[in-house]
Short mmCIF file of C-alpha atoms and ligand atoms in Angstrom, two decimals:
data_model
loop_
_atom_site.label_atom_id
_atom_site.label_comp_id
_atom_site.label_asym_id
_atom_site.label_seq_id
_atom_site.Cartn_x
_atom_site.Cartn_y
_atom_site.Cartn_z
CA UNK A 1 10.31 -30.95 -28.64
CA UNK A 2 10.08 -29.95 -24.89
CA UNK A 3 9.72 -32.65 -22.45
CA UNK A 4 6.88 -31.71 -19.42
CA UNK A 5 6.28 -33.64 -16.46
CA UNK A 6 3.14 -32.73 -14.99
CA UNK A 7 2.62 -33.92 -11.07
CA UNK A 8 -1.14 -33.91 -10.54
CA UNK A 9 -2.46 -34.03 -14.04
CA UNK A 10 -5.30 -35.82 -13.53
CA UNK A 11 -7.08 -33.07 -11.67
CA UNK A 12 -9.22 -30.39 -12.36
CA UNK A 13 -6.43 -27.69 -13.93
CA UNK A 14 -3.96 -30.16 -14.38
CA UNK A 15 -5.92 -32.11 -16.93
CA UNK A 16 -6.49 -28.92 -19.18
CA UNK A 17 -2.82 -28.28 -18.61
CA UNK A 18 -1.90 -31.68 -20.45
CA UNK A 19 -4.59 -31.52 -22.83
CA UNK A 20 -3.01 -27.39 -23.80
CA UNK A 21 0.62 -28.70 -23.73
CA UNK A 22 0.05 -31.60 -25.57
CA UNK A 23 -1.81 -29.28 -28.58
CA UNK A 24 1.32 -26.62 -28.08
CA UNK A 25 3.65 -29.36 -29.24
CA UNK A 26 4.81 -30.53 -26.30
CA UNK A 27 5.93 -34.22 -24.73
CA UNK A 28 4.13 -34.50 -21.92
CA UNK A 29 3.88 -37.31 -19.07
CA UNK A 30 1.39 -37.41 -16.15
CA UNK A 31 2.81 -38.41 -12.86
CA UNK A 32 -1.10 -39.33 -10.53
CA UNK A 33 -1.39 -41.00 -7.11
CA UNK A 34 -5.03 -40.89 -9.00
CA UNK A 35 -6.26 -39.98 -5.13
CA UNK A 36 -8.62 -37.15 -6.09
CA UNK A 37 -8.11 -37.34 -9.82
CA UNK A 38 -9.44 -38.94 -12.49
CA UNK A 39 -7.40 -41.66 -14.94
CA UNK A 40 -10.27 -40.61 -17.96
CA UNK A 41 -9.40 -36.91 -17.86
CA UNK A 42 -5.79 -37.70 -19.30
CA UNK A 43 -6.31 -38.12 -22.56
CA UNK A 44 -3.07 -36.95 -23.93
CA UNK A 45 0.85 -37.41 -23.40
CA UNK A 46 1.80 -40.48 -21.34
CA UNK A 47 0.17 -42.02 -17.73
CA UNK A 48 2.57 -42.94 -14.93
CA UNK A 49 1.14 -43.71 -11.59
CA UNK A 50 2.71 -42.51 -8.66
CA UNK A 51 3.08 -40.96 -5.62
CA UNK A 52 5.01 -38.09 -4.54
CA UNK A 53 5.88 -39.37 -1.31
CA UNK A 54 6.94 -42.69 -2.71
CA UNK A 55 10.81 -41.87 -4.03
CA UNK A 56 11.12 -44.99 -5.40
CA UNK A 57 8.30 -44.03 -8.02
CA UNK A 58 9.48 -40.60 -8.82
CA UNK A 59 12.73 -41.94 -9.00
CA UNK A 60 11.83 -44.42 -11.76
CA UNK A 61 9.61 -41.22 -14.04
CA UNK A 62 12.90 -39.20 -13.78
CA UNK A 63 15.13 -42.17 -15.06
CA UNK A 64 12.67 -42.73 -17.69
CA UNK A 65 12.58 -39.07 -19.27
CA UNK A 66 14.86 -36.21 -19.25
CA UNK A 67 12.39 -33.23 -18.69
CA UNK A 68 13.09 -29.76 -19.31
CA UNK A 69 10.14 -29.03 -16.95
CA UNK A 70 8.22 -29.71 -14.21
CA UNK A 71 4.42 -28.49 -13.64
CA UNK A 72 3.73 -29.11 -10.15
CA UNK A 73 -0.84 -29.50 -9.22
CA UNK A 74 -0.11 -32.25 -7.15
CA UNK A 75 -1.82 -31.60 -3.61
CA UNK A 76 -4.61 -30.88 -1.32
CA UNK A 77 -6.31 -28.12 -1.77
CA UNK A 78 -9.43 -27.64 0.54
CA UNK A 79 -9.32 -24.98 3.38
CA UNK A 80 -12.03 -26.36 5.96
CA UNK A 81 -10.24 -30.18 5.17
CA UNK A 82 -6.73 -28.45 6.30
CA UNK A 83 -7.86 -27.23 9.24
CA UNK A 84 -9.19 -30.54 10.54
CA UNK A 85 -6.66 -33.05 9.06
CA UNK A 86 -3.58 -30.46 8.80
CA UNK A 87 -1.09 -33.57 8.54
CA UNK A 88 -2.56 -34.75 5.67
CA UNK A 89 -1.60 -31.21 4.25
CA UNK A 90 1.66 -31.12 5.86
CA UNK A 91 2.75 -33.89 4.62
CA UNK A 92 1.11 -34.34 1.02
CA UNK A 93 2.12 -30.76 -0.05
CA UNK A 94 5.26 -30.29 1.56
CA UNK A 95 6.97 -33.35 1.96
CA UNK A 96 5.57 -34.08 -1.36
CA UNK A 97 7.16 -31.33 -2.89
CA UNK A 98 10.26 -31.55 -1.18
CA UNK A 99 10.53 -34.76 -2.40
CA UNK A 100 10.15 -33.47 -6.07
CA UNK A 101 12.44 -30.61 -5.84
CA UNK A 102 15.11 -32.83 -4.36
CA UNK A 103 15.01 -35.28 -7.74
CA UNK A 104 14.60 -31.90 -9.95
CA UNK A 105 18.23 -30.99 -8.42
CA UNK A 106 19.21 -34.23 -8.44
CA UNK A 107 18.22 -35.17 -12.25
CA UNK A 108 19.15 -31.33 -13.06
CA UNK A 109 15.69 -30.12 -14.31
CA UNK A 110 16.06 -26.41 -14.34
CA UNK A 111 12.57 -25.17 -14.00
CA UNK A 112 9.59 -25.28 -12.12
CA UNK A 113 6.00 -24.10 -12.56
CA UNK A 114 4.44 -24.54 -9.06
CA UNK A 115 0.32 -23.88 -8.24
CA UNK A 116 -0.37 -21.42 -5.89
CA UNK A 117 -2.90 -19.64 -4.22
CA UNK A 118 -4.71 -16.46 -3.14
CA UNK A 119 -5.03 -18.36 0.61
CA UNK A 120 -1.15 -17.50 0.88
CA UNK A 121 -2.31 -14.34 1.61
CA UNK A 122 -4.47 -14.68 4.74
CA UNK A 123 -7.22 -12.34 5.14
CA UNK A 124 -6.71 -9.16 2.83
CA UNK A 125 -5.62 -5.78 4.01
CA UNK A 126 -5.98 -4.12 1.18
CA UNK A 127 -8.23 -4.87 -2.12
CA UNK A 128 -7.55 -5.81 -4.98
CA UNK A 129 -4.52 -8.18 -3.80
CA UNK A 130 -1.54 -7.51 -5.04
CA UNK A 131 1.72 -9.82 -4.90
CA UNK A 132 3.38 -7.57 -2.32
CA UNK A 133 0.68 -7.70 -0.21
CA UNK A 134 1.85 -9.49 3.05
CA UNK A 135 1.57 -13.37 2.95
CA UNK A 136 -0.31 -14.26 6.71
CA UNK A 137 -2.06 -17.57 5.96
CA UNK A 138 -5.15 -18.03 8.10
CA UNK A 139 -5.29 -21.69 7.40
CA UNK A 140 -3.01 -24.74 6.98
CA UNK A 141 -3.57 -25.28 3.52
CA UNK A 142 -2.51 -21.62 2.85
CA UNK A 143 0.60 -22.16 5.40
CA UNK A 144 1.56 -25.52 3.15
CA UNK A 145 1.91 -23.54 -0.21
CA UNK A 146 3.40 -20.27 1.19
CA UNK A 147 6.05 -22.75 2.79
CA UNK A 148 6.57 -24.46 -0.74
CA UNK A 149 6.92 -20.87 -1.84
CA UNK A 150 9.40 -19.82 0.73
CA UNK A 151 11.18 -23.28 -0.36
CA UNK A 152 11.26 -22.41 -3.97
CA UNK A 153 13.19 -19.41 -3.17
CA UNK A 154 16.15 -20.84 -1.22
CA UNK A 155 16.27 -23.48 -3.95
CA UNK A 156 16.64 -20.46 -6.29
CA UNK A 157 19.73 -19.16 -4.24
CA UNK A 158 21.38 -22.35 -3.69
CA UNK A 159 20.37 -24.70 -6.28
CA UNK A 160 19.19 -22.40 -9.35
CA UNK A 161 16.65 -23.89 -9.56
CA UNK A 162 14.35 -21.89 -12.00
CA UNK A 163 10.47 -21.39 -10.13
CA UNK A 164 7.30 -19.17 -11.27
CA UNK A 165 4.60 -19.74 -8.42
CA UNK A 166 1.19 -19.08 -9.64
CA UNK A 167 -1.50 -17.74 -6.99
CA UNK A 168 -4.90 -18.49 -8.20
CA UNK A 169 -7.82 -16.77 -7.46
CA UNK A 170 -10.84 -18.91 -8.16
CA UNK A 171 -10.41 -21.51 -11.11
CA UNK A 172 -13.68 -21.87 -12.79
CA UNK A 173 -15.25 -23.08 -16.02
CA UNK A 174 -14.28 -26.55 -17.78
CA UNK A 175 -12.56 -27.31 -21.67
CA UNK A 176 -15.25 -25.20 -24.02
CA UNK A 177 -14.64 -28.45 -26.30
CA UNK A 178 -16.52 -30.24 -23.75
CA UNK A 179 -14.21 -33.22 -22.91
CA UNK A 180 -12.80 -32.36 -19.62
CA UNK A 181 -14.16 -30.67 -16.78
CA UNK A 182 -14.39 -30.16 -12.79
CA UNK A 183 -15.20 -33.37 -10.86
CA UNK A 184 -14.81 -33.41 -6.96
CA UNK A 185 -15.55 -35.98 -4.49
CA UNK A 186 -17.26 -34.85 -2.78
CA UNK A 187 -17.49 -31.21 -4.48
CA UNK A 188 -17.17 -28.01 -2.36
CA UNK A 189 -16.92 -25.27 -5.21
CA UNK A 190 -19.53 -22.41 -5.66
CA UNK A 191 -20.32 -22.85 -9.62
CA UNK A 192 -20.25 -27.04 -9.59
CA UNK A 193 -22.46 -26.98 -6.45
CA UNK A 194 -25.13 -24.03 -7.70
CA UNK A 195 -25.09 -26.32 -11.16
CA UNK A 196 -25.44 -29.67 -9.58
CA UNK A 197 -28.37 -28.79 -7.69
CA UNK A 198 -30.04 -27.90 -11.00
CA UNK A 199 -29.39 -31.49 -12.40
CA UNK A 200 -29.86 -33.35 -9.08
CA UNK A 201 -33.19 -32.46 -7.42
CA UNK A 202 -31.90 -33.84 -4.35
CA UNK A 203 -29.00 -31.62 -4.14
CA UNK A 204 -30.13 -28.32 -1.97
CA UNK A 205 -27.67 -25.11 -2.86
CA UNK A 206 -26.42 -23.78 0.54
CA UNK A 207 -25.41 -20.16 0.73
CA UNK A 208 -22.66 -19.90 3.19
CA UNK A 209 -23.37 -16.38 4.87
CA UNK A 210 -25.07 -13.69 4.03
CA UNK A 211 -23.66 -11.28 6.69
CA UNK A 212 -20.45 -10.15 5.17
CA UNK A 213 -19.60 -6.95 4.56
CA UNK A 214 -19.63 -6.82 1.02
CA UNK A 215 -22.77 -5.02 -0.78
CA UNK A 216 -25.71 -8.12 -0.77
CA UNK A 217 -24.29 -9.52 2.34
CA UNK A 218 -22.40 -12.96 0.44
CA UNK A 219 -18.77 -13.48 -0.17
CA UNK A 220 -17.56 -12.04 -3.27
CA UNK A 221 -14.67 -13.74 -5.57
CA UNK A 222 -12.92 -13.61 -8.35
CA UNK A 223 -13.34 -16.48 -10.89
CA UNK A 224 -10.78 -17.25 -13.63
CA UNK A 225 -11.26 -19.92 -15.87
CA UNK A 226 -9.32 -23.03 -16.05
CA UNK A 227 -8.23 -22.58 -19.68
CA UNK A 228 -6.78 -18.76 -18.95
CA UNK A 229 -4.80 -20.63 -15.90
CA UNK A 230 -3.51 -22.89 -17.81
CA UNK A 231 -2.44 -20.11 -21.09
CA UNK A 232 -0.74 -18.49 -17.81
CA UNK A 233 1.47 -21.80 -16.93
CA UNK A 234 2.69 -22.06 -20.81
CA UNK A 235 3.92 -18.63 -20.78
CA UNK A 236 5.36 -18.48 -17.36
CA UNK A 237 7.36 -22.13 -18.93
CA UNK A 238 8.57 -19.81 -21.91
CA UNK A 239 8.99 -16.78 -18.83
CA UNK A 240 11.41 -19.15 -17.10
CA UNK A 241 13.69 -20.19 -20.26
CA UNK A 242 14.49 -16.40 -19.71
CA UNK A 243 14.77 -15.56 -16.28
CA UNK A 244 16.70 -16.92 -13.35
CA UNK A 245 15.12 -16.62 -10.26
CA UNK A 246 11.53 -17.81 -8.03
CA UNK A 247 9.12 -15.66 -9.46
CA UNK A 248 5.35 -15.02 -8.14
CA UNK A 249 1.94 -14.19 -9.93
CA UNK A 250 -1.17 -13.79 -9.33
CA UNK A 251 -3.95 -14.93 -11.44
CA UNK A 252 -7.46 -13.34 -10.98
CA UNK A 253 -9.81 -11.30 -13.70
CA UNK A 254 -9.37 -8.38 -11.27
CA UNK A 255 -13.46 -8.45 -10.59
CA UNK A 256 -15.19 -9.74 -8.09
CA UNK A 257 -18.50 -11.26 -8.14
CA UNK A 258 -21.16 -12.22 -5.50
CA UNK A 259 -22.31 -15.92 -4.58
CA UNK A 260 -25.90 -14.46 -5.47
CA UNK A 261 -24.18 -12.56 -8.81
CA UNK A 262 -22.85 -15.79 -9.42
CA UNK A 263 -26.41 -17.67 -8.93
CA UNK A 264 -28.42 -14.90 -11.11
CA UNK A 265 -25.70 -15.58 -14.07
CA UNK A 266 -26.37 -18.97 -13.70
CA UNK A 267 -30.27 -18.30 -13.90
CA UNK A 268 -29.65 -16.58 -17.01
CA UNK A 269 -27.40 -19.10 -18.58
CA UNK A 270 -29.43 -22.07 -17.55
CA UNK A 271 -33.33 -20.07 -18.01
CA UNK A 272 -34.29 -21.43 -14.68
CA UNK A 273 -34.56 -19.81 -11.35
CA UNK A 274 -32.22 -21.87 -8.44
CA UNK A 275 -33.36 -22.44 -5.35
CA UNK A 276 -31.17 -22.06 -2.35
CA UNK A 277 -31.17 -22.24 1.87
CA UNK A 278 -28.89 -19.62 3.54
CA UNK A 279 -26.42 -21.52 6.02
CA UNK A 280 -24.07 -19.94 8.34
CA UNK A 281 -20.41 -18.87 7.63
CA UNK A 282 -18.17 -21.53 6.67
CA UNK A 283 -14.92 -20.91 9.07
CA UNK A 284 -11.69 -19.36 7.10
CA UNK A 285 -13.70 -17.56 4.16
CA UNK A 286 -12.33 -13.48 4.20
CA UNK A 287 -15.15 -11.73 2.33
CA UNK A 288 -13.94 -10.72 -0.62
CA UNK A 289 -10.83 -12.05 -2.67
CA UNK A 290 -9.92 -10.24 -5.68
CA UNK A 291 -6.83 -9.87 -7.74
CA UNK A 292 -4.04 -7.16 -8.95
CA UNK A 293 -3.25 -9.45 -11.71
CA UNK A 294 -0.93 -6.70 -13.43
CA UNK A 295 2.45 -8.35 -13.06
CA UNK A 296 1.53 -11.48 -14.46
CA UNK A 297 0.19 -9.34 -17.36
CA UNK A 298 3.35 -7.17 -18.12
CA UNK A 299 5.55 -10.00 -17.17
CA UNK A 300 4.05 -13.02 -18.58
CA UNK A 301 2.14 -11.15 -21.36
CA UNK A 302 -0.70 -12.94 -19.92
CA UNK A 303 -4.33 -12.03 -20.70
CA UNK A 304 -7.12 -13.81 -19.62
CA UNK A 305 -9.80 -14.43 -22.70
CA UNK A 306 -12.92 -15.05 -20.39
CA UNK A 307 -13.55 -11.68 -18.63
CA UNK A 308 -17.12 -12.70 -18.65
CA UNK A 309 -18.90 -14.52 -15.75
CA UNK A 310 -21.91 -15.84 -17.51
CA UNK A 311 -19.20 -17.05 -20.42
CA UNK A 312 -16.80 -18.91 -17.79
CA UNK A 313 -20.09 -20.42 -16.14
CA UNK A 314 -21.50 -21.46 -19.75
CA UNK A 315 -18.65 -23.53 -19.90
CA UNK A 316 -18.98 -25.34 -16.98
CA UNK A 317 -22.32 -25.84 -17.21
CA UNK A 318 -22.21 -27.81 -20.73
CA UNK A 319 -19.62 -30.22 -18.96
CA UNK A 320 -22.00 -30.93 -16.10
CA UNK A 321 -24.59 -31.27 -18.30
CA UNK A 322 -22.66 -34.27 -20.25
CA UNK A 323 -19.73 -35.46 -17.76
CA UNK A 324 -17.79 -38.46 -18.66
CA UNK A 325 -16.39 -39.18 -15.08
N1 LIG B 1 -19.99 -21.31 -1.28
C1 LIG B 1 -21.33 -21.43 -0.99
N2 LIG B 1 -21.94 -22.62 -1.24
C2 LIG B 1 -21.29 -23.69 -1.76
C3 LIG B 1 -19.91 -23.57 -2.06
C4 LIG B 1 -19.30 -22.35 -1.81
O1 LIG B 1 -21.95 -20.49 -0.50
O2 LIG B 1 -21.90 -24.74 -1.95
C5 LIG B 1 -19.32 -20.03 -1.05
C6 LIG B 1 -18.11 -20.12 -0.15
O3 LIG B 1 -18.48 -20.05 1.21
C7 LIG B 1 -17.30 -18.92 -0.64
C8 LIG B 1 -17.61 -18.85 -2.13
O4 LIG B 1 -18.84 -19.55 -2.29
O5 LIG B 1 -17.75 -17.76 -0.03
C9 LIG B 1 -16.58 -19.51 -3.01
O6 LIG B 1 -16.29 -20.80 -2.47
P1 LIG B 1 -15.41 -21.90 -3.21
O7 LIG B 1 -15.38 -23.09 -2.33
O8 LIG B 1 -15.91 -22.07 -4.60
O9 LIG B 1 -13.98 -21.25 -3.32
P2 LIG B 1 -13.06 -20.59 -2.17
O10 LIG B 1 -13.21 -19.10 -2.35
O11 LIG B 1 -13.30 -21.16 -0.86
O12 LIG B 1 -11.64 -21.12 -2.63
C10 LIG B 1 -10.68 -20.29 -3.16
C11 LIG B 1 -9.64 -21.20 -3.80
C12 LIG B 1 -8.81 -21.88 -2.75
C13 LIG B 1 -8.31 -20.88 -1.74
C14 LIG B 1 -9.44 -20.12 -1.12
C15 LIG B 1 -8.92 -19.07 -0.15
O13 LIG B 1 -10.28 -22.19 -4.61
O14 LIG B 1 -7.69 -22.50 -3.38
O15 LIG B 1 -10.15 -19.46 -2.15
O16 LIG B 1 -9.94 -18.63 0.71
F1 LIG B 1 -7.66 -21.52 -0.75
#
């Protein structure tokens, strides 16, 4: 049985990543500063609480287990946050990071499986994105992951040490069994927030923009759902028992859909029209973000089951409906 250690697996994706691994067959242990997770969403595997910038703590998971693996969700992930608090970034996602690579080498774990992310790339030049598209982060939290990407690769060269970077699009959608699901504090995501104001009257849907030139005027992504992510992080595992080398992917549907396509699929999902106010621009959103996802299919042999907005949104919606944290 393969040992996984999974930094950040109390998150959003990292959760469904235990709960996929641990059905695959796998051993799997959660390493959580529990700073924006959530202790209830690990379910399976075994808990250890730590901190990536603590070395003593990482230190101690290492000496516990030998992993074959690492799975690496722990950071900070919100643009606008970044660009106010960039140390905070800076520090949590690279020194964090650096910090884990140096006990991978050090233990000799051969193989990482790091989260990425379409902000790597900066505002497109060219649609759909594809991974040789040039990487011109507009933002800190974009600069923080194309720097752990640029870090993987030397690491490659000197160390060998084995790396698939994954560059999400937008992760959407929650466990279709219902048990885990998408829980920010505070939340800043299109489908929890059009959702949420459903269930809480008070909560008044903002549109950020309508001005964009993109066909009804509102910024137009590409949503993948959590559970296709995660089928994407098993393979690229399997990819990496194969292949030497820092490898990146992207990981998008390849179709892009409106905030107001997005709202009208909720309407139909949920039977009820949603109300919304149109606010202005939120600072470091390009217009439209969508994916050339082709390498990670012939590579990986990934292929993404929920193609469908309304089905990836259905999802979500029956965890908000019934969350348990
Ligand atoms: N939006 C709203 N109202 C909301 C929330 C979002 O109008 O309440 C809009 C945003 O302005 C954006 C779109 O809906 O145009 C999607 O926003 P999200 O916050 O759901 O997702 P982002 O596109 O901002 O985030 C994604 C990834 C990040 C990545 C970023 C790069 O989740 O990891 O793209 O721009 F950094």
């Amino acid at each position: 049985m393969k040992n996984v250690l999974i930094c950040g697996g109390a998150g959003y994706i990292g959760s469904h990543m235990v709960k996929l691994l641990a059905e695959a067959g796998y051993d799997v242990t959660t390493f959580d500063n529990l700073s924006t997770g959530h202790r209830e969403a690990v379910k399976w595997g075994h808990w250890f609480e730590g901190d990536l910038l603590d070395t003593l703590s990482l230190e101690a998971v290492f000496r516990k287990t030998k992993f074959d693996a690492v799975i690496h969700f722990a950071a900070r992930s919100l643009v606008g946050e970044s660009m106010v608090r960039p140390s905070l970034y800076y520090q949590n996602n690279v020194v964090g990071t650096f910090n884990l690579l140096e006990k991978m080498v050090e233990h000799g774990v051969p193989s990482i499986v790091f989260s990425s992310t379409a902000a790597v790339y900066g505002e497109p030049q060219a649609t759909p994105i594809h991974e040789s598209h040039p990487t011109l982060p507009i933002n800190p939290y974009g600069r923080t992951k194309a720097a752990v990407e640029t870090m993987l690769r030397d690491y490659a060269a000197a160390y060998r040490l084995r790396s698939v970077s994954l560059r999400y699009f937008n992760a959407a959608g929650a466990d279709p069994e219902g048990s885990i699901g998408e829980s920010h504090q505070p939340e800043t995501h299109l489908i929890p927030n059009v959702l949420r104001s459903l269930l809480e009257t008070e909560r008044v849907l903002q549109i950020f923009g309508d001005d964009y030139p993109t066909p009804d005027g509102t910024c137009v992504r590409d949503y993948i759902h959590v559970s296709d992510l995660c089928d994407a992080h098993l393979l690229a595992l399997d990819y990496l028992d194969k292949n030497e080398g820092a490898y990146s992917f992207n990981l998008g549907n390849g179709q892009g859909f409106s905030i107001l396509e997005v709202i009208r699929g909720a309407e139909e999902i949920v039977g009820k029209p949603i109300a919304y106010t149109l606010s202005p621009r939120r600072p470091g959103d390009p217009a439209v973000l969508v994916a050339d996802s082709q390498r990670a299919r012939s590579e990986l042999r990934w292929r993404p089951r929920y193609t469908d907005i309304r089905e990836i949104i259905e999802t979500a919606w029956q965890w908000h409906r019934n969350p348990t944290y």
